[in-house]
PDB file of C-alpha atoms in Angstrom:
ATOM      1  CA  UNK M1499    -103.070  88.735 -54.965  1.00  0.00           C
ATOM      2  CA  UNK M1500     -99.537  89.523 -56.102  1.00  0.00           C
ATOM      3  CA  UNK M1501     -98.136  86.634 -54.002  1.00  0.00           C
ATOM      4  CA  UNK M1502    -100.675  84.287 -55.562  1.00  0.00           C
ATOM      5  CA  UNK M1503     -99.595  85.265 -59.076  1.00  0.00           C
ATOM      6  CA  UNK M1504     -95.916  84.789 -58.177  1.00  0.00           C
ATOM      7  CA  UNK M1505     -96.760  81.383 -56.702  1.00  0.00           C
ATOM      8  CA  UNK M1506     -98.467  80.245 -59.927  1.00  0.00           C
ATOM      9  CA  UNK M1507     -95.602  81.514 -62.053  1.00  0.00           C
ATOM     10  CA  UNK M1508     -93.083  79.608 -59.920  1.00  0.00           C
ATOM     11  CA  UNK M1509     -95.281  76.511 -60.020  1.00  0.00           C
ATOM     12  CA  UNK M1510     -95.525  76.739 -63.820  1.00  0.00           C
ATOM     13  CA  UNK M1511     -91.748  77.120 -64.158  1.00  0.00           C
ATOM     14  CA  UNK M1512     -91.090  74.193 -61.803  1.00  0.00           C
ATOM     15  CA  UNK M1513     -93.497  71.922 -63.682  1.00  0.00           C
ATOM     16  CA  UNK M1514     -92.068  72.932 -67.045  1.00  0.00           C
ATOM     17  CA  UNK M1515     -88.483  72.215 -66.009  1.00  0.00           C
ATOM     18  CA  UNK M1516     -89.326  68.968 -64.216  1.00  0.00           C
ATOM     19  CA  UNK M1517     -91.101  67.703 -67.331  1.00  0.00           C
ATOM     20  CA  UNK M1518     -87.967  68.229 -69.417  1.00  0.00           C
ATOM     21  CA  UNK M1519     -85.358  67.606 -66.740  1.00  0.00           C
ATOM     22  CA  UNK M1520     -82.134  66.114 -67.988  1.00  0.00           C
ATOM     23  CA  UNK M1521     -81.114  62.740 -66.697  1.00  0.00           C
ATOM     24  CA  UNK M1522     -78.360  62.685 -64.087  1.00  0.00           C
ATOM     25  CA  UNK M1523     -76.251  60.060 -62.325  1.00  0.00           C
ATOM     26  CA  UNK M1524     -78.481  58.120 -59.942  1.00  0.00           C
ATOM     27  CA  UNK M1525     -81.590  58.430 -62.132  1.00  0.00           C
ATOM     28  CA  UNK M1526     -83.479  55.432 -63.481  1.00  0.00           C
ATOM     29  CA  UNK M1527     -83.395  54.770 -67.223  1.00  0.00           C
ATOM     30  CA  UNK M1528     -86.265  56.688 -68.792  1.00  0.00           C
ATOM     31  CA  UNK M1529     -89.040  55.089 -70.774  1.00  0.00           C
ATOM     32  CA  UNK M1530     -88.475  56.110 -74.395  1.00  0.00           C
ATOM     33  CA  UNK M1531     -90.078  54.305 -77.333  1.00  0.00           C
ATOM     34  CA  UNK M1532     -87.992  54.450 -80.532  1.00  0.00           C
ATOM     35  CA  UNK M1533     -87.911  52.683 -83.878  1.00  0.00           C
ATOM     36  CA  UNK M1534     -85.115  50.184 -84.542  1.00  0.00           C
ATOM     37  CA  UNK M1535     -83.207  49.671 -87.776  1.00  0.00           C
ATOM     38  CA  UNK M1536     -85.523  46.640 -88.268  1.00  0.00           C
ATOM     39  CA  UNK M1537     -88.588  48.920 -87.990  1.00  0.00           C
ATOM     40  CA  UNK M1538     -89.618  47.545 -84.594  1.00  0.00           C
ATOM     41  CA  UNK M1539     -90.587  49.836 -81.744  1.00  0.00           C
ATOM     42  CA  UNK M1540     -88.333  49.363 -78.711  1.00  0.00           C
ATOM     43  CA  UNK M1541     -88.639  50.908 -75.270  1.00  0.00           C
ATOM     44  CA  UNK M1542     -85.117  51.394 -73.931  1.00  0.00           C
ATOM     45  CA  UNK M1543     -86.404  50.915 -70.375  1.00  0.00           C
ATOM     46  CA  UNK M1544     -87.288  47.317 -71.299  1.00  0.00           C
ATOM     47  CA  UNK M1545     -83.580  46.439 -71.528  1.00  0.00           C
ATOM     48  CA  UNK M1546     -82.809  45.472 -67.954  1.00  0.00           C
ATOM     49  CA  UNK M1547     -80.904  43.024 -65.808  1.00  0.00           C
ATOM     50  CA  UNK M1548     -77.565  43.889 -67.423  1.00  0.00           C
ATOM     51  CA  UNK M1549     -75.254  46.828 -67.859  1.00  0.00           C
ATOM     52  CA  UNK M1550     -76.437  49.071 -70.683  1.00  0.00           C
ATOM     53  CA  UNK M1551     -74.382  51.592 -72.623  1.00  0.00           C
ATOM     54  CA  UNK M1552     -76.505  54.014 -74.633  1.00  0.00           C
ATOM     55  CA  UNK M1553     -74.551  55.763 -77.376  1.00  0.00           C
ATOM     56  CA  UNK M1554     -76.057  58.848 -79.038  1.00  0.00           C
ATOM     57  CA  UNK M1555     -74.551  59.378 -82.475  1.00  0.00           C
ATOM     58  CA  UNK M1556     -75.295  60.420 -86.088  1.00  0.00           C
ATOM     59  CA  UNK M1557     -74.057  59.358 -89.514  1.00  0.00           C
ATOM     60  CA  UNK M1558     -72.685  62.842 -90.277  1.00  0.00           C
ATOM     61  CA  UNK M1559     -70.617  62.983 -87.042  1.00  0.00           C
ATOM     62  CA  UNK M1560     -66.969  62.025 -87.736  1.00  0.00           C
ATOM     63  CA  UNK M1561     -66.064  61.407 -84.055  1.00  0.00           C
ATOM     64  CA  UNK M1562     -69.181  59.223 -83.767  1.00  0.00           C
ATOM     65  CA  UNK M1563     -68.174  57.127 -86.750  1.00  0.00           C
ATOM     66  CA  UNK M1564     -64.682  56.660 -85.305  1.00  0.00           C
ATOM     67  CA  UNK M1565     -66.280  55.741 -81.984  1.00  0.00           C
ATOM     68  CA  UNK M1566     -68.488  53.181 -83.742  1.00  0.00           C
ATOM     69  CA  UNK M1567     -65.372  51.238 -84.695  1.00  0.00           C
ATOM     70  CA  UNK M1568     -64.319  51.036 -81.053  1.00  0.00           C
ATOM     71  CA  UNK M1569     -67.812  50.072 -79.917  1.00  0.00           C
ATOM     72  CA  UNK M1570     -68.076  47.348 -82.578  1.00  0.00           C
ATOM     73  CA  UNK M1571     -64.781  45.901 -81.342  1.00  0.00           C
ATOM     74  CA  UNK M1572     -65.969  46.155 -77.726  1.00  0.00           C
ATOM     75  CA  UNK M1573     -69.329  44.579 -78.563  1.00  0.00           C
ATOM     76  CA  UNK M1574     -67.657  41.600 -80.216  1.00  0.00           C
ATOM     77  CA  UNK M1575     -65.885  40.874 -76.895  1.00  0.00           C
ATOM     78  CA  UNK M1576     -68.978  41.235 -74.696  1.00  0.00           C
ATOM     79  CA  UNK M1577     -71.094  38.674 -72.928  1.00  0.00           C
ATOM     80  CA  UNK M1578     -74.407  40.193 -74.033  1.00  0.00           C
ATOM     81  CA  UNK M1579     -76.238  38.454 -71.209  1.00  0.00           C
ATOM     82  CA  UNK M1580     -74.401  40.831 -68.852  1.00  0.00           C
ATOM     83  CA  UNK M1581     -73.682  43.951 -70.915  1.00  0.00           C
ATOM     84  CA  UNK M1582     -75.502  45.512 -73.862  1.00  0.00           C
ATOM     85  CA  UNK M1583     -74.878  48.456 -76.162  1.00  0.00           C
ATOM     86  CA  UNK M1584     -77.680  50.437 -77.794  1.00  0.00           C
ATOM     87  CA  UNK M1585     -77.078  53.162 -80.345  1.00  0.00           C
ATOM     88  CA  UNK M1586     -79.532  56.031 -80.684  1.00  0.00           C
ATOM     89  CA  UNK M1587     -79.088  58.037 -83.844  1.00  0.00           C
ATOM     90  CA  UNK M1588     -80.185  61.651 -84.110  1.00  0.00           C
ATOM     91  CA  UNK M1589     -80.070  61.485 -87.909  1.00  0.00           C
ATOM     92  CA  UNK M1590     -82.935  63.226 -89.671  1.00  0.00           C
ATOM     93  CA  UNK M1591     -82.505  60.993 -92.747  1.00  0.00           C
ATOM     94  CA  UNK M1592     -83.128  57.310 -91.912  1.00  0.00           C
ATOM     95  CA  UNK M1593     -81.456  56.099 -95.118  1.00  0.00           C
ATOM     96  CA  UNK M1594     -78.140  57.760 -94.169  1.00  0.00           C
ATOM     97  CA  UNK M1595     -78.455  56.202 -90.697  1.00  0.00           C
ATOM     98  CA  UNK M1596     -79.056  52.717 -92.105  1.00  0.00           C
ATOM     99  CA  UNK M1597     -76.177  53.078 -94.578  1.00  0.00           C
ATOM    100  CA  UNK M1598     -73.832  54.084 -91.728  1.00  0.00           C
ATOM    101  CA  UNK M1599     -74.919  51.028 -89.712  1.00  0.00           C
ATOM    102  CA  UNK M1600     -74.004  48.781 -92.649  1.00  0.00           C
ATOM    103  CA  UNK M1601     -70.758  50.569 -93.440  1.00  0.00           C
ATOM    104  CA  UNK M1602     -69.630  50.548 -89.783  1.00  0.00           C
ATOM    105  CA  UNK M1603     -70.687  46.864 -89.401  1.00  0.00           C
ATOM    106  CA  UNK M1604     -72.724  47.584 -86.277  1.00  0.00           C
ATOM    107  CA  UNK M1605     -74.422  44.475 -84.883  1.00  0.00           C
ATOM    108  CA  UNK M1606     -75.801  45.877 -81.619  1.00  0.00           C
ATOM    109  CA  UNK M1607     -79.300  47.364 -81.380  1.00  0.00           C
ATOM    110  CA  UNK M1608     -79.738  50.593 -83.289  1.00  0.00           C
ATOM    111  CA  UNK M1609     -82.588  53.041 -82.687  1.00  0.00           C
ATOM    112  CA  UNK M1610     -83.418  56.371 -84.274  1.00  0.00           C
ATOM    113  CA  UNK M1611     -84.982  59.558 -82.939  1.00  0.00           C
ATOM    114  CA  UNK M1612     -85.014  61.539 -86.191  1.00  0.00           C
ATOM    115  CA  UNK M1613     -85.381  65.084 -84.880  1.00  0.00           C
ATOM    116  CA  UNK M1614     -81.736  65.923 -84.298  1.00  0.00           C
ATOM    117  CA  UNK M1615     -80.884  67.671 -81.041  1.00  0.00           C
ATOM    118  CA  UNK M1616     -84.575  68.549 -80.584  1.00  0.00           C
ATOM    119  CA  UNK M1617     -85.455  64.830 -80.414  1.00  0.00           C
ATOM    120  CA  UNK M1618     -87.335  63.800 -77.263  1.00  0.00           C
ATOM    121  CA  UNK M1619     -84.596  61.358 -76.239  1.00  0.00           C
ATOM    122  CA  UNK M1620     -81.826  63.926 -76.810  1.00  0.00           C
ATOM    123  CA  UNK M1621     -83.624  66.502 -74.664  1.00  0.00           C
ATOM    124  CA  UNK M1622     -84.441  63.951 -71.955  1.00  0.00           C
ATOM    125  CA  UNK M1623     -80.817  62.781 -71.755  1.00  0.00           C
ATOM    126  CA  UNK M1624     -79.421  66.298 -72.089  1.00  0.00           C
ATOM    127  CA  UNK M1625     -77.454  65.510 -75.247  1.00  0.00           C
ATOM    128  CA  UNK M1626     -75.675  68.685 -76.338  1.00  0.00           C
ATOM    129  CA  UNK M1627     -72.851  67.148 -78.366  1.00  0.00           C
ATOM    130  CA  UNK M1628     -72.168  63.940 -80.249  1.00  0.00           C
ATOM    131  CA  UNK M1629     -71.140  61.345 -79.439  1.00  0.00           C
ATOM    132  CA  UNK M1630     -72.686  61.141 -75.960  1.00  0.00           C
ATOM    133  CA  UNK M1631     -72.748  57.962 -73.893  1.00  0.00           C
ATOM    134  CA  UNK M1632     -74.753  56.928 -70.826  1.00  0.00           C
ATOM    135  CA  UNK M1633     -73.929  53.854 -68.758  1.00  0.00           C
ATOM    136  CA  UNK M1634     -76.644  52.166 -66.678  1.00  0.00           C
ATOM    137  CA  UNK M1635     -76.099  49.396 -64.151  1.00  0.00           C
ATOM    138  CA  UNK M1636     -78.058  46.130 -63.939  1.00  0.00           C
ATOM    139  CA  UNK M1637     -80.796  47.865 -61.967  1.00  0.00           C
ATOM    140  CA  UNK M1638     -81.258  50.482 -64.691  1.00  0.00           C
ATOM    141  CA  UNK M1639     -79.623  53.309 -62.718  1.00  0.00           C
ATOM    142  CA  UNK M1640     -77.363  55.789 -64.520  1.00  0.00           C
ATOM    143  CA  UNK M1641     -73.856  55.339 -63.136  1.00  0.00           C
ATOM    144  CA  UNK M1642     -71.754  57.296 -65.633  1.00  0.00           C
ATOM    145  CA  UNK M1643     -72.052  59.898 -68.380  1.00  0.00           C
ATOM    146  CA  UNK M1644     -69.481  59.563 -71.157  1.00  0.00           C
ATOM    147  CA  UNK M1645     -67.593  56.739 -69.423  1.00  0.00           C
ATOM    148  CA  UNK M1646     -63.980  56.184 -70.415  1.00  0.00           C
ATOM    149  CA  UNK M1647     -62.817  53.052 -72.226  1.00  0.00           C
ATOM    150  CA  UNK M1648     -60.972  52.143 -69.038  1.00  0.00           C
ATOM    151  CA  UNK M1649     -64.198  52.359 -67.016  1.00  0.00           C
ATOM    152  CA  UNK M1650     -66.077  50.206 -69.528  1.00  0.00           C
ATOM    153  CA  UNK M1651     -63.300  47.617 -69.691  1.00  0.00           C
ATOM    154  CA  UNK M1652     -63.194  47.411 -65.877  1.00  0.00           C
ATOM    155  CA  UNK M1653     -66.924  46.655 -65.703  1.00  0.00           C
ATOM    156  CA  UNK M1654     -66.686  44.105 -68.521  1.00  0.00           C
ATOM    157  CA  UNK M1655     -63.712  42.395 -66.897  1.00  0.00           C
ATOM    158  CA  UNK M1656     -65.560  42.166 -63.563  1.00  0.00           C
ATOM    159  CA  UNK M1657     -68.624  40.699 -65.283  1.00  0.00           C
ATOM    160  CA  UNK M1658     -66.824  37.807 -66.952  1.00  0.00           C
TER     161      UNK M1658
END
């Protein structure tokens, strides 16, 4: 009887952790439905057939806002048929998020998961600090977490 109880406890723990497992290199992009800055629901898994950089950020995060400037510059140089950037904000206040998008002149797709670090997407991706970036290849497989500018530029150069 004792072994049976231990078995069920281990099974419960395994199921709990597998349900909330953090994404790792080699994993497929998860299906997450979020609202865009245009109030449309977008599933990030539907963006496929090109490299995809997902950038977790927030309007109150100074390093994120500085990073937005670099990403805007990068985005303006991209062939968006081969490489896409998607921002996911963890802002709890959508108006501050939308104001930051305007102020930072962000043109690439912006999504919000307004529950901060407890947001489903943040937990699924294992976001513990901002900004956090995740790079997926054309097949939707995670190939890098927090890729360097050099790594991004190399991929972009090879895709031209």
